PDB file of C-alpha atoms (C1' of nucleotides) in Angstrom:
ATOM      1  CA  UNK A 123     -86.407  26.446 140.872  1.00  0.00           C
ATOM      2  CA  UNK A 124     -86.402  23.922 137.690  1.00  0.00           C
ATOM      3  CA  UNK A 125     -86.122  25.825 134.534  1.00  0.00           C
ATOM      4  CA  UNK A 126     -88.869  24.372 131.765  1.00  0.00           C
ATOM      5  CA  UNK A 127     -87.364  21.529 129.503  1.00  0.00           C
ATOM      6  CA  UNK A 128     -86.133  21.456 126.483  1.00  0.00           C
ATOM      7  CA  UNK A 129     -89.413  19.527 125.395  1.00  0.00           C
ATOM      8  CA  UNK A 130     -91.741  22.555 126.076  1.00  0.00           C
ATOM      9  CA  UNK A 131     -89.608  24.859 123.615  1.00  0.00           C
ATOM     10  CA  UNK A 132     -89.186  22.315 120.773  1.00  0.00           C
ATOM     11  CA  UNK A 133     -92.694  22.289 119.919  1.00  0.00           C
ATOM     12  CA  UNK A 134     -94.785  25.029 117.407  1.00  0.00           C
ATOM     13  CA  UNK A 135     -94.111  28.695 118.129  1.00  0.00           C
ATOM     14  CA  UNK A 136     -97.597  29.081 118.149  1.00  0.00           C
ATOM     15  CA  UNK A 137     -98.692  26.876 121.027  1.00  0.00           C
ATOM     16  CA  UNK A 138     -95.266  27.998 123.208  1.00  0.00           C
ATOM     17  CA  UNK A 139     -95.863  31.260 122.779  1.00  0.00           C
ATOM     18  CA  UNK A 140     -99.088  31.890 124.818  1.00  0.00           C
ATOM     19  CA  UNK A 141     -98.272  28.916 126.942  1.00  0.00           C
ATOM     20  CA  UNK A 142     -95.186  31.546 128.465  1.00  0.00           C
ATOM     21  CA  UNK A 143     -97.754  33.483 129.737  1.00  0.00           C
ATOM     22  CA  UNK A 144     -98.014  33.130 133.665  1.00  0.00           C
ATOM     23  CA  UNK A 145     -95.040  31.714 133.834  1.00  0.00           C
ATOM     24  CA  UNK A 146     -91.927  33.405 136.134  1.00  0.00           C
ATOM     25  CA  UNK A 147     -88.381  34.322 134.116  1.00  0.00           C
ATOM     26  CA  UNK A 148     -85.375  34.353 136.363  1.00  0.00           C
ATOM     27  CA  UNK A 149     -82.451  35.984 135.623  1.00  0.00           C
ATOM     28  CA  UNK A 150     -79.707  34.877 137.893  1.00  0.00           C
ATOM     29  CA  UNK A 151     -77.139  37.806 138.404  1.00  0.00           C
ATOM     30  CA  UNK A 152     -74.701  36.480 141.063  1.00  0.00           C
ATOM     31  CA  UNK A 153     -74.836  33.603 143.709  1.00  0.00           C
ATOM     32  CA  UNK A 154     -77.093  35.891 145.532  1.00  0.00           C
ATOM     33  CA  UNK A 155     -78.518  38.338 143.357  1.00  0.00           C
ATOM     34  CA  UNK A 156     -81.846  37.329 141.362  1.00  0.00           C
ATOM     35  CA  UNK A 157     -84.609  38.850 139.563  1.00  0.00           C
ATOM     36  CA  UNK A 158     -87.565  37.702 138.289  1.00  0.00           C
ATOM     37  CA  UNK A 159     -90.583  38.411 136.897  1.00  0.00           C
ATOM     38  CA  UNK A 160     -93.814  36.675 135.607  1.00  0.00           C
ATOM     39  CA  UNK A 161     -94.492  36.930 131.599  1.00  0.00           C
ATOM     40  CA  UNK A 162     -97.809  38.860 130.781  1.00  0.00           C
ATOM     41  CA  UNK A 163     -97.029  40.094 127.242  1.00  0.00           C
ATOM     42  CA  UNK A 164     -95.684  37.801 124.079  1.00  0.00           C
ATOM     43  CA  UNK A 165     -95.590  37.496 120.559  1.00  0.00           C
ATOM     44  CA  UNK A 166     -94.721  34.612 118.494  1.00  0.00           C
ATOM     45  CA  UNK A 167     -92.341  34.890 115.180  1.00  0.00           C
ATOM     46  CA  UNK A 168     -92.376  31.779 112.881  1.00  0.00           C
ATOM     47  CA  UNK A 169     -90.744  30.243 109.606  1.00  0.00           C
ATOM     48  CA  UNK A 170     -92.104  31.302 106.569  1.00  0.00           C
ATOM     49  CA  UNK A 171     -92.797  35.060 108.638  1.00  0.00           C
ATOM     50  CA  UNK A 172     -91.889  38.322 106.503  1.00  0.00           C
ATOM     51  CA  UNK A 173     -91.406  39.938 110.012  1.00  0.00           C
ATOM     52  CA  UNK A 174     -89.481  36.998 112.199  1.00  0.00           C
ATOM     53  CA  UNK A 175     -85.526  37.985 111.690  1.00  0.00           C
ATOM     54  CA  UNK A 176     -84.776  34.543 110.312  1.00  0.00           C
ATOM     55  CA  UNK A 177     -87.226  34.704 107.318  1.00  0.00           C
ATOM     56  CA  UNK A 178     -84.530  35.523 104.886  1.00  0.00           C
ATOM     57  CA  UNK A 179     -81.843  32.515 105.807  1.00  0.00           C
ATOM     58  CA  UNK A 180     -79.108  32.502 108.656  1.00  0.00           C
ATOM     59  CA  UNK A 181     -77.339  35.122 109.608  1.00  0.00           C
ATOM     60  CA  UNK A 182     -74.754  35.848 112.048  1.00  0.00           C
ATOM     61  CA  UNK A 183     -77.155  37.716 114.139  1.00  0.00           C
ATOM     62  CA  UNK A 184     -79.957  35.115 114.204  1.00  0.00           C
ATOM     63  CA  UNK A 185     -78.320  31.751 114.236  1.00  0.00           C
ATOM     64  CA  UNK A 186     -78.841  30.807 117.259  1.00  0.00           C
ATOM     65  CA  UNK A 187     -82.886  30.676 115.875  1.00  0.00           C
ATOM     66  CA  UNK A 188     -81.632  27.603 113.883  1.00  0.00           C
ATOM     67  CA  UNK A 189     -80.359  26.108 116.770  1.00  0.00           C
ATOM     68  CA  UNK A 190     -82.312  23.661 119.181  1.00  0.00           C
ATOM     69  CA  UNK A 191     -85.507  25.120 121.238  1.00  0.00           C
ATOM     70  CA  UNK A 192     -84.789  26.609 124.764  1.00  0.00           C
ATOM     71  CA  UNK A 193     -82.097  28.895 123.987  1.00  0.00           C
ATOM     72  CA  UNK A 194     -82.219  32.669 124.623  1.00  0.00           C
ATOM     73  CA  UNK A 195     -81.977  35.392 121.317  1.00  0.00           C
ATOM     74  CA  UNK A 196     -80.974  38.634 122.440  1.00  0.00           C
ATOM     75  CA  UNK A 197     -80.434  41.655 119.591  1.00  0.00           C
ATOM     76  CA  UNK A 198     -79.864  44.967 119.656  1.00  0.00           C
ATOM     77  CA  UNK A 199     -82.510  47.476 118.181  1.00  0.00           C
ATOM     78  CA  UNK A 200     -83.285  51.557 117.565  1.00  0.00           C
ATOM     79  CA  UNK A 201     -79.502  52.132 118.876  1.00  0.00           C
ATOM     80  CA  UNK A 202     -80.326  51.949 122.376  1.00  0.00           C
ATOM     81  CA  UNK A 203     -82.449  49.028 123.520  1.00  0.00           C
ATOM     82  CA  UNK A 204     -82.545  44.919 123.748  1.00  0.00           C
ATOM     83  CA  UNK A 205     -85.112  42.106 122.808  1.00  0.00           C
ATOM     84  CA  UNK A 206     -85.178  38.999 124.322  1.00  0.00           C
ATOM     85  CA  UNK A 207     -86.779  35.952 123.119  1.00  0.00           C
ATOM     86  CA  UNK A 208     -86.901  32.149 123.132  1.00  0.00           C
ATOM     87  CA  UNK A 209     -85.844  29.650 120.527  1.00  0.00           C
ATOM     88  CA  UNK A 210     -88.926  27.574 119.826  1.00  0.00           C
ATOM     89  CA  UNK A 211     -88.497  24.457 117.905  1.00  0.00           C
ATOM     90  CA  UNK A 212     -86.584  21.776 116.654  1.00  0.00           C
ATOM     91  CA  UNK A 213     -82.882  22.158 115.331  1.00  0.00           C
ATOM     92  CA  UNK A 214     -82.759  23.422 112.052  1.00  0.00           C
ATOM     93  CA  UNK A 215     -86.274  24.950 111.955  1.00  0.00           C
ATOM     94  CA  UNK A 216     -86.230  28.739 112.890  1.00  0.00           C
ATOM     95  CA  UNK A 217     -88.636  30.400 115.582  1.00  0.00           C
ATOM     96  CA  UNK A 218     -88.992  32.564 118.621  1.00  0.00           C
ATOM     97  CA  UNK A 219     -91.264  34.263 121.312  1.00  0.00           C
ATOM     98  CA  UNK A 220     -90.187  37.772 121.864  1.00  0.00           C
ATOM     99  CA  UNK A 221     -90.746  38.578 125.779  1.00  0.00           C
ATOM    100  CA  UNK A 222     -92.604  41.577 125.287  1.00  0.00           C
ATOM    101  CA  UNK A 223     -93.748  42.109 129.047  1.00  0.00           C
ATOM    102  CA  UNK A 224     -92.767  41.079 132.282  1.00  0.00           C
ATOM    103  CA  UNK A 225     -94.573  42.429 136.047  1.00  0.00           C
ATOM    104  CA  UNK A 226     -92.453  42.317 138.528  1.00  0.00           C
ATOM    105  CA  UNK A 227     -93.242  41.724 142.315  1.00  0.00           C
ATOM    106  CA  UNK A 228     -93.617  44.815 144.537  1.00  0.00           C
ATOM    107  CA  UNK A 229     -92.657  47.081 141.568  1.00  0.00           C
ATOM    108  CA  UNK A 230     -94.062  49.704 139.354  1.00  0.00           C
ATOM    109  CA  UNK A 231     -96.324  47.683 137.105  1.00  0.00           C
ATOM    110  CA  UNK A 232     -94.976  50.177 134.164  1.00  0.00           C
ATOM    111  CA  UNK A 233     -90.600  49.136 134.811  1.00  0.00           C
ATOM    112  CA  UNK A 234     -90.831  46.259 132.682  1.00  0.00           C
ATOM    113  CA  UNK A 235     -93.868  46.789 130.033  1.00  0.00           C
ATOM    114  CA  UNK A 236     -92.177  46.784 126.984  1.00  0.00           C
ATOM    115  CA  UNK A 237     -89.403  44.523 125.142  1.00  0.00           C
ATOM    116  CA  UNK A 238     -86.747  47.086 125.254  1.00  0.00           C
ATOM    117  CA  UNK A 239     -88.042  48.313 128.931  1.00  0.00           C
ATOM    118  CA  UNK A 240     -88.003  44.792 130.435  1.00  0.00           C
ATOM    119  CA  UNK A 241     -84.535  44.024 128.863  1.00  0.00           C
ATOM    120  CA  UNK A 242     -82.958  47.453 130.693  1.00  0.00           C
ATOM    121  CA  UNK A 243     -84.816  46.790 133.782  1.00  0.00           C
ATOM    122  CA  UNK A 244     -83.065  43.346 133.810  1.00  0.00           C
ATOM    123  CA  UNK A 245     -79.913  44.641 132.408  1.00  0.00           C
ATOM    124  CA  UNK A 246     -80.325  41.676 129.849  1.00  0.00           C
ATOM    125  CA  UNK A 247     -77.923  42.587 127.239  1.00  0.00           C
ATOM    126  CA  UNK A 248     -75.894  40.656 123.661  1.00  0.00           C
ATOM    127  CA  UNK A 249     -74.083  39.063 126.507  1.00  0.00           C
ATOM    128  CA  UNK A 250     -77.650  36.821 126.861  1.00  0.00           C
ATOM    129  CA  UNK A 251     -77.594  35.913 123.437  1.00  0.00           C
ATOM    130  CA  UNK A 252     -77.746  32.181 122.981  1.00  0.00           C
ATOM    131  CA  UNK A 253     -77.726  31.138 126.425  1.00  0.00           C
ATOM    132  CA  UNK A 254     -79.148  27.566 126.878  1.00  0.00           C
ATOM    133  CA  UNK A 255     -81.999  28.512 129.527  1.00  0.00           C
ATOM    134  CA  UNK A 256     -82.516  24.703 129.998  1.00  0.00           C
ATOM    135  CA  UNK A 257     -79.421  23.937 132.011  1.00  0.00           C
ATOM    136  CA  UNK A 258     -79.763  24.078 135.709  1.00  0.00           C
ATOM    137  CA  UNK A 259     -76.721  26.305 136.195  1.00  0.00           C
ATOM    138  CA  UNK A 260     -77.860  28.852 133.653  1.00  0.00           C
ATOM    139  CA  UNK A 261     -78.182  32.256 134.624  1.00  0.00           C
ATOM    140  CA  UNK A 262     -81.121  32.838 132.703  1.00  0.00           C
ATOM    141  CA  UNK A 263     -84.073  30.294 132.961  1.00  0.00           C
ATOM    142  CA  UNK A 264     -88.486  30.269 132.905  1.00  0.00           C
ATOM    143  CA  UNK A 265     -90.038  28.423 135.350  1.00  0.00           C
ATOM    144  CA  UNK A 266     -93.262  26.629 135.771  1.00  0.00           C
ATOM    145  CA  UNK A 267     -93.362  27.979 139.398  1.00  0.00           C
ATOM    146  CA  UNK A 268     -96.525  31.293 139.191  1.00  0.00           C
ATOM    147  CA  UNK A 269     -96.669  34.053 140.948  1.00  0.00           C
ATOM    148  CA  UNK A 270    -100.084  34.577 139.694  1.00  0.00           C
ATOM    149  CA  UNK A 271    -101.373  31.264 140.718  1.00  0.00           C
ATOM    150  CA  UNK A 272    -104.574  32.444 142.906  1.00  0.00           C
ATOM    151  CA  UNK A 273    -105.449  35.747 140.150  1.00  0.00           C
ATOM    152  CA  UNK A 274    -107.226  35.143 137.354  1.00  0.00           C
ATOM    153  CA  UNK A 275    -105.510  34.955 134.109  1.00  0.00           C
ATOM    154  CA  UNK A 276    -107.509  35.799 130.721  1.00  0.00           C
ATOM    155  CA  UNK A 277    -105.400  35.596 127.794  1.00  0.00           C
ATOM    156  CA  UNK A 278    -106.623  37.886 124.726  1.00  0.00           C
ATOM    157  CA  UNK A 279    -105.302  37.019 121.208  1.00  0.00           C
ATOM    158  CA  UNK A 280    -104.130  39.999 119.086  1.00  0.00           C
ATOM    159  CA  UNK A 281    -101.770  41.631 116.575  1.00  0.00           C
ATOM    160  CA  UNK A 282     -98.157  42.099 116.758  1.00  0.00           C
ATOM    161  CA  UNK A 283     -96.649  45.303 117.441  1.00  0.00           C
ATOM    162  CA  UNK A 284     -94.137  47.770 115.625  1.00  0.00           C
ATOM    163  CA  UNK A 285     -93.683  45.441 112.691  1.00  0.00           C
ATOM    164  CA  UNK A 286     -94.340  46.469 108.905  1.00  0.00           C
ATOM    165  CA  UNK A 287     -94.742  43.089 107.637  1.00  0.00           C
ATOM    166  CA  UNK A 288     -97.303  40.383 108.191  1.00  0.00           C
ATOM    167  CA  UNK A 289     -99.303  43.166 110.059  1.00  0.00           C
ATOM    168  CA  UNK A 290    -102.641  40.944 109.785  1.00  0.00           C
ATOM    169  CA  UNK A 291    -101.296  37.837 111.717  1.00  0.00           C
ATOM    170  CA  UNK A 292    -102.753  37.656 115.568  1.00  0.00           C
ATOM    171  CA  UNK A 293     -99.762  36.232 117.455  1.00  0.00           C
ATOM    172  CA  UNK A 294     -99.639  38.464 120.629  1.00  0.00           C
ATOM    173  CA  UNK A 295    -100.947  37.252 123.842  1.00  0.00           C
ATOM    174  CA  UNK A 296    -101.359  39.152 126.781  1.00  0.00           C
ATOM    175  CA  UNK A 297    -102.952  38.889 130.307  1.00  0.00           C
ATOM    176  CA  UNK A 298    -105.516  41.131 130.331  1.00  0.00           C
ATOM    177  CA  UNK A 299    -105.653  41.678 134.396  1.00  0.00           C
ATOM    178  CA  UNK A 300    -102.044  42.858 134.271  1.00  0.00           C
ATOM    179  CA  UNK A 301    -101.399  45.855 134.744  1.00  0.00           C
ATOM    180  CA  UNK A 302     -98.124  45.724 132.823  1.00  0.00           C
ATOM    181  CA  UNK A 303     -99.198  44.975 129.162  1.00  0.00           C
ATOM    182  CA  UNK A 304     -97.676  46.967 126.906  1.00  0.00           C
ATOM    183  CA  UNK A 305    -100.414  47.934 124.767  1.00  0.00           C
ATOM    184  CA  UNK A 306    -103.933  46.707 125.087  1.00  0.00           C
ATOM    185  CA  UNK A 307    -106.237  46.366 122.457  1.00  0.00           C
ATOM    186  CA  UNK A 308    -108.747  43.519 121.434  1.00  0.00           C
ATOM    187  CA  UNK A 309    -108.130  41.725 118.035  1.00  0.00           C
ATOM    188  CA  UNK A 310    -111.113  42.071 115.892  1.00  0.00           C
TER     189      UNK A 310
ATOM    190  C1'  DG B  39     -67.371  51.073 102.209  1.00  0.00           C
ATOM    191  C1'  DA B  40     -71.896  53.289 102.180  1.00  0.00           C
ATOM    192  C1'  DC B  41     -76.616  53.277 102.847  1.00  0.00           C
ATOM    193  C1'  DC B  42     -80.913  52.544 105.215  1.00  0.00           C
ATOM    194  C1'  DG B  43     -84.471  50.824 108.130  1.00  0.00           C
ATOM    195  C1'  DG B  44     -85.657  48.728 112.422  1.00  0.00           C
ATOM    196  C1'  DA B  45     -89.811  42.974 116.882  1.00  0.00           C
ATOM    197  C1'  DT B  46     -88.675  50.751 120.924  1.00  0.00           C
ATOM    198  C1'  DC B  47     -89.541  54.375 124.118  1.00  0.00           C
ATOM    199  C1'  DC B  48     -90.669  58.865 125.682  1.00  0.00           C
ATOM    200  C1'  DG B  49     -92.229  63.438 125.588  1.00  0.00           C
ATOM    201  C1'  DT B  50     -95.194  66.630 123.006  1.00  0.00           C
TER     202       DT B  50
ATOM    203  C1'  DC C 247     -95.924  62.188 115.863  1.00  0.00           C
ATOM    204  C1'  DG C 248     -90.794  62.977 115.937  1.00  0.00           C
ATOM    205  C1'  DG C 249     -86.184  62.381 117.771  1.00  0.00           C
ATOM    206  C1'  DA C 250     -82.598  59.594 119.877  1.00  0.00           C
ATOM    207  C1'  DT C 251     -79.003  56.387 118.328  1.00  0.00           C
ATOM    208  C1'  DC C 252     -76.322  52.458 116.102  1.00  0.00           C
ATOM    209  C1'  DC C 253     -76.189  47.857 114.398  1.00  0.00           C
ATOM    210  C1'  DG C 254     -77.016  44.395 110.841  1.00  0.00           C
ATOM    211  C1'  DG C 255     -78.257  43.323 106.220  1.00  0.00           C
ATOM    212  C1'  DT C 256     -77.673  44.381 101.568  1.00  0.00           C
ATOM    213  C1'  DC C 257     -75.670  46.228  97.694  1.00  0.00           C
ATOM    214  C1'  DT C 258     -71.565  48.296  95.385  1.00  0.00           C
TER     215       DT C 258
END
DNA sequence: GACCGGATCCGT
DNA sequence: CGGATCCGGTCT
């Protein structure tokens, strides 16, 4: 399995973002062991975005969103759970898609339907953080490759969840035929 | 060094 | 709707 290019990162959060959708993560944990699962559930965080982590400069924690596009950002939330995104964009410019959730074959739709749920399911932990997902050997990777090839895939546009800032902007997509969305509801 | 809120989840 | 639980960011 090829893991997406570096080119399909590095371009607006905004088109990347719902472009994820469909597509399978992998997450390599030994020379045998592998899960995966396809992405149903994303939101996009930008530059210039009161509620994306690198809206107030680099940090140690998100400086790996200044980096190049393709890269993993993991963090550490509510004491007990794990995000993981994307790096979206070019070097120096700031952005992410938050993997919000994932279904996974022959599974309860519900074990990965959430950003903290998905990330213990996987056991995806700081550990990921800043992991180039663009390198053949990496143990983390998305690939073009669907599961959901033959079902039909309609994407609704909607608000963001569990932020307090920026409430207004529509940048969550979902599949709405999955059953493991996190939350549905239509943006109006 | 202290304080405080958070890109969550689950049970009520 | 509240509790669990702790790290990172900010200010002193």
């Amino acid at each position: 399995m090829k893991p997406l290019k570096r080119f399909f990162f590095e371009r607006p959060t905004l088109k990347v973002a719902p472009e994820l959708l469909g597509k399978t993560l992998v997450l390599r944990q030994s020379r045998q062991k592998q899960r995966l699962g396809i992405i149903v559930e994303v939101e996009a965080y930008t530059k210039d975005d009161p509620a994306c982590h690198a809206a107030r400069g680099k940090t140690p924690r998100n400086e790996v969103m200044f980096g190049p596009g393709g890269f993993s950002y993991v963090y550490f939330i509510y004491g007990m759970y794990h995000c993981l995104n994307f790096v979206t964009e070019k070097k120096e410019t700031p952005g992410a898609v938050l993997i919000r959730a994932l279904e996974i074959p022959d599974k309860d739709p519900k074990v990965a339907s959430g950003p903290g749920k998905l990330c213990r399911y996987l056991k995806v932990t700081k550990d990921h953080n800043a992991i180039d997902c663009c390198n053949e050997n990496s143990p983390l990777i998305v690939t073009n490759n669907s599961l959901l090839k033959n079902k039909k895939a309609t994407i609704i546009q909607t608000t963001r969840i569990g932020i307090s800032q920026a409430v207004e902007h529509p940048w969550r997509w979902y599949i709405d035929e999955s059953n493991s969305v996190s939350k549905k509801n239509s943006y109006k």
